[in-house]
Coordinates of N, CA and C in Angstrom, one line a residue:
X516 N -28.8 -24.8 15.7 CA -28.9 -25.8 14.6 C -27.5 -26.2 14.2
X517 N -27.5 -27.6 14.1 CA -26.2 -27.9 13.5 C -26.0 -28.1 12.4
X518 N -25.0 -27.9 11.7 CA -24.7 -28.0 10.1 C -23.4 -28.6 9.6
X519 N -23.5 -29.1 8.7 CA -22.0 -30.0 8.4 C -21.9 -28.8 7.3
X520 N -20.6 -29.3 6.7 CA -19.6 -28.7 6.3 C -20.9 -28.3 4.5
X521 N -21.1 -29.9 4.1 CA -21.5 -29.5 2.6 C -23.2 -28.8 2.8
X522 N -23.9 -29.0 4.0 CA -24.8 -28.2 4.1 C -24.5 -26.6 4.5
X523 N -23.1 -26.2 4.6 CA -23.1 -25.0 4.8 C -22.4 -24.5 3.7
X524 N -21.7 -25.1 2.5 CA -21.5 -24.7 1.3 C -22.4 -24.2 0.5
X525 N -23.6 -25.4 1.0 CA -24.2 -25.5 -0.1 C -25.1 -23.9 0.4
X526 N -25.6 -23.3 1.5 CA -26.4 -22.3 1.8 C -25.0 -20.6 1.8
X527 N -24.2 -21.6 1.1 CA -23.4 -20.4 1.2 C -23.6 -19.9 0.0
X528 N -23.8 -20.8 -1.4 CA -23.7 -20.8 -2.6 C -25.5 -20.3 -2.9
X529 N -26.1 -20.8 -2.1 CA -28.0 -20.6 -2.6 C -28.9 -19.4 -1.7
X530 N -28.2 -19.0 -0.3 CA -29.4 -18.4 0.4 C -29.0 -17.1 0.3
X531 N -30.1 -16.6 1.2 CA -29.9 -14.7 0.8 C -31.0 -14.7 2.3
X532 N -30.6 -13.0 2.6 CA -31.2 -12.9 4.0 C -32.2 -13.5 4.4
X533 N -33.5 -13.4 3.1 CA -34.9 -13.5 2.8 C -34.9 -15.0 3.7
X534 N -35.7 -15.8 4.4 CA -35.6 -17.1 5.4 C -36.6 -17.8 4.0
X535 N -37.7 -16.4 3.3 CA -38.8 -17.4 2.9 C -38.0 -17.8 1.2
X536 N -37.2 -17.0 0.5 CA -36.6 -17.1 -0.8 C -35.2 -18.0 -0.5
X537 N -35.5 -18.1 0.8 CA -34.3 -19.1 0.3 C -34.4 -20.7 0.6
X538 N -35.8 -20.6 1.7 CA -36.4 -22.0 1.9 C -37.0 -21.9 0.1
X539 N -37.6 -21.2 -0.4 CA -38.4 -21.5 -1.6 C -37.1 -22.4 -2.7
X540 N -35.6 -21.6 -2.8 CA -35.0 -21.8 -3.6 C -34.2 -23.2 -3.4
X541 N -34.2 -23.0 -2.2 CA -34.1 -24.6 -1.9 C -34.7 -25.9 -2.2
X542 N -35.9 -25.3 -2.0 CA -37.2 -26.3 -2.9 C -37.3 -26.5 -4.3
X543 N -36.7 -25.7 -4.9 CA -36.5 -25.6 -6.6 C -35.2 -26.2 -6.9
X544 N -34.4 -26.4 -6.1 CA -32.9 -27.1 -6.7 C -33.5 -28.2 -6.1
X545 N -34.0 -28.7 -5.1 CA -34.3 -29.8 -4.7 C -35.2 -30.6 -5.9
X546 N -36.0 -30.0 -6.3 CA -36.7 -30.3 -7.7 C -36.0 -30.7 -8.6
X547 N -34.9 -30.0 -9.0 CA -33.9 -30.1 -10.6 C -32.7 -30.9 -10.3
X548 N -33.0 -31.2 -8.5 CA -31.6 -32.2 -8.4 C -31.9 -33.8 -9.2
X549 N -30.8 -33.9 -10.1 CA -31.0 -35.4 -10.6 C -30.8 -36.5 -9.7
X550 N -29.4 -36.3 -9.0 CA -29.3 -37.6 -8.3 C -29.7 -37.5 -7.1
X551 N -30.5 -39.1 -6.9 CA -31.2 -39.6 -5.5 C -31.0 -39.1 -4.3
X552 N -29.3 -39.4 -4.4 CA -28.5 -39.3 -3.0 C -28.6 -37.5 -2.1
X553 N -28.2 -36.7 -3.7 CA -28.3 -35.6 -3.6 C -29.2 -34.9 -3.3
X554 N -30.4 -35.2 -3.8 CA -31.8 -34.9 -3.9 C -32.3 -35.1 -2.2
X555 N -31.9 -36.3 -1.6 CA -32.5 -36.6 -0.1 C -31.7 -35.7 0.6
X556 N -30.6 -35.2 0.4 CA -29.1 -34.1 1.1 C -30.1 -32.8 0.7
X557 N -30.4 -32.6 -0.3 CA -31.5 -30.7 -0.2 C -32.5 -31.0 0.4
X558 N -33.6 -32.2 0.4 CA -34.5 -32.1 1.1 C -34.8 -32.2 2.8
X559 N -33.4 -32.4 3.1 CA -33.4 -32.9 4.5 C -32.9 -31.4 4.9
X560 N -32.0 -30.8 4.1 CA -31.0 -29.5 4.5 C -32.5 -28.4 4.1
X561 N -33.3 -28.2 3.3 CA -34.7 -27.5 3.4 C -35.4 -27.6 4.3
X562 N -35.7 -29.2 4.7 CA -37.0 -29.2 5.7 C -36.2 -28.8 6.9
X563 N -34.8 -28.2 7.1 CA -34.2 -28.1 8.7 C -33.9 -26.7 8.3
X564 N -33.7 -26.1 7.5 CA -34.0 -25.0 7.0 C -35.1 -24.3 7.5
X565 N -36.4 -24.6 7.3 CA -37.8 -23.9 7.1 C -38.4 -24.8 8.6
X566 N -38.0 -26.0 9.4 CA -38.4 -25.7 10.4 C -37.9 -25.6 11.8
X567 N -36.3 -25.8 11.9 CA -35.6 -25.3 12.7 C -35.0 -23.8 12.8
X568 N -35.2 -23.1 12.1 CA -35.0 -21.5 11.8 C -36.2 -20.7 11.9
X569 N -35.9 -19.9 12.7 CA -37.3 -18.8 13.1 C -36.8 -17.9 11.9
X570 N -37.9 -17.2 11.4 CA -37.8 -15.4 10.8 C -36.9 -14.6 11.4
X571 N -37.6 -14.9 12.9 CA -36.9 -13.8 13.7 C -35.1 -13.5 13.3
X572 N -34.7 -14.6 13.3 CA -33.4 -14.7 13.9 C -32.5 -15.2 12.7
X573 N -33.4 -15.5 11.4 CA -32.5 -15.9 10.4 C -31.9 -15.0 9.9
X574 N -32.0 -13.4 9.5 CA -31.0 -12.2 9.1 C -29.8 -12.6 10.1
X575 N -29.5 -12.8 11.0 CA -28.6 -12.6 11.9 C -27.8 -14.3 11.0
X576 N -28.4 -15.5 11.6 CA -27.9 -16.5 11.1 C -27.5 -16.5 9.7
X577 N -28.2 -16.1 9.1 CA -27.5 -16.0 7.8 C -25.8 -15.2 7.3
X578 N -26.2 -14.0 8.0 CA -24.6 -13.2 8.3 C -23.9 -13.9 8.9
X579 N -23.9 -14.6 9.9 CA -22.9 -15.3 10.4 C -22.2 -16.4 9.7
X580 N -23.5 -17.0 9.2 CA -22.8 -17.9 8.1 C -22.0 -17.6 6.9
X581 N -22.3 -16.2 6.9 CA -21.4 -15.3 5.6 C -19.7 -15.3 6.0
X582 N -20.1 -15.0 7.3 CA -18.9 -14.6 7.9 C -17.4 -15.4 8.0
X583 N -18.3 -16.8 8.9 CA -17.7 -18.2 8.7 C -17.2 -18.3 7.8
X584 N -18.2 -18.9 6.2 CA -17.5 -19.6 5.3 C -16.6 -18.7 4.4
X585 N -16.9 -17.2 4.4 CA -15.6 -16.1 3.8 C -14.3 -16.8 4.3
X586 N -14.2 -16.7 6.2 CA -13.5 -17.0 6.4 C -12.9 -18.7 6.2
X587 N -13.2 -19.3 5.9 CA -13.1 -20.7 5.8 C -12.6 -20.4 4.0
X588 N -13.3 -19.8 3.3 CA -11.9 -19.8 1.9 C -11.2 -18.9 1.7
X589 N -10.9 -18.4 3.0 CA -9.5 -17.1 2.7 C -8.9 -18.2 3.3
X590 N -8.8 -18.9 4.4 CA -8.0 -19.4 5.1 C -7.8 -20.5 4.1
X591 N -8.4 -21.4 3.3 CA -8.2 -22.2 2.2 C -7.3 -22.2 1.1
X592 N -7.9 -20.6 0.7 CA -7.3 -19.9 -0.4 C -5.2 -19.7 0.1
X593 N -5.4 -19.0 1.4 CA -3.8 -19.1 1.7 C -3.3 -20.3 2.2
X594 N -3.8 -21.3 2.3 CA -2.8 -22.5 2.5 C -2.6 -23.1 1.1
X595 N -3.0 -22.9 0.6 CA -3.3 -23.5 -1.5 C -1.8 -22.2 -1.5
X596 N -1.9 -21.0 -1.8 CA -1.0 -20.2 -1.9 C 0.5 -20.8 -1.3
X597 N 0.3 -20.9 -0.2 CA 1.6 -21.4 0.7 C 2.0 -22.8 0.4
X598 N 1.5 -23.3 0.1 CA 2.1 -25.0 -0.3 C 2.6 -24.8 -1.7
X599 N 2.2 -23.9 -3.0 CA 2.6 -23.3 -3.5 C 3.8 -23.1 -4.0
X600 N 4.1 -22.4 -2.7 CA 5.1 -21.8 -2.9 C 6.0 -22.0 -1.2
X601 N 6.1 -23.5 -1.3 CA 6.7 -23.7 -0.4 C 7.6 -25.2 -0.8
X602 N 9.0 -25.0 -0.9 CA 10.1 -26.3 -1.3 C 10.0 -27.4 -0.1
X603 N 9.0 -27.5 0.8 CA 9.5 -28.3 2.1 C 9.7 -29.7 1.3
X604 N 9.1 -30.3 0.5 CA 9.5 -31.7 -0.1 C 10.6 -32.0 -0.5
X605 N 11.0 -30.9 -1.6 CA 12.4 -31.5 -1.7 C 13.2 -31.1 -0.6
X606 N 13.5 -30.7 0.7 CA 14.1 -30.1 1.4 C 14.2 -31.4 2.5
X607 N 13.0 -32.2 2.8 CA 12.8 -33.2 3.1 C 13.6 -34.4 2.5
X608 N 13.4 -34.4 1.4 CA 14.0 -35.8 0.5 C 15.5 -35.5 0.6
X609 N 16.0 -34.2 0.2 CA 17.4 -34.2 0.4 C 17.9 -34.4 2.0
X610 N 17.2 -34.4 3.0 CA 17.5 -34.5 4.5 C 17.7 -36.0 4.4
X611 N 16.8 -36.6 4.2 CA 16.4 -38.5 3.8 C 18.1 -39.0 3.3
X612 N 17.8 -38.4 2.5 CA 19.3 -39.0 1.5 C 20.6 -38.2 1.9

């Protein structure tokens, strides 16, 4: 199954091993979502949810997905840290001039 980036946020912030509590909880924010756009983005990311995902194999997919997006905001988190604390601009502008 393929997943873009905000459908894998978004299951990173809502699901849990359970394949059936987290198709269910999906279905409840898809309920209380106000806007249209957003609303057709959970129902499409649910119905691929609940029927491109076996039982069997979602404990596993789910951990992987843990794994990934941990890793996607540590790596986030230290490039935010490093630009920080990093003078390359003015280092640049004084090269310029």
């Amino acid at each position: 199954m393929k997943l873009n980036m905000k459908e894998k946020k978004i299951l990173y912030a809502y699901a849990c091993p359970s394949h059936h509590n987290t198709v269910t909880r999906l279905k409840w924010l898809t309920a209380l979502t106000v806007d249209p756009e957003a609303k057709g983005q959970m129902l499409h990311l649910t119905r691929k949810i609940e029927a491109e995902t076996d039982e069997s194999w979602y404990d596993s997919f789910y951990h992987c997905l843990r794994m990934e997006m941990d890793e996607y905001y540590r790596i986030k988190h230290r490039l935010r840290v490093l630009k920080a604390n990093t003078d390359y601009e003015e280092e640049l502008y004084e090269e310029a001039v």
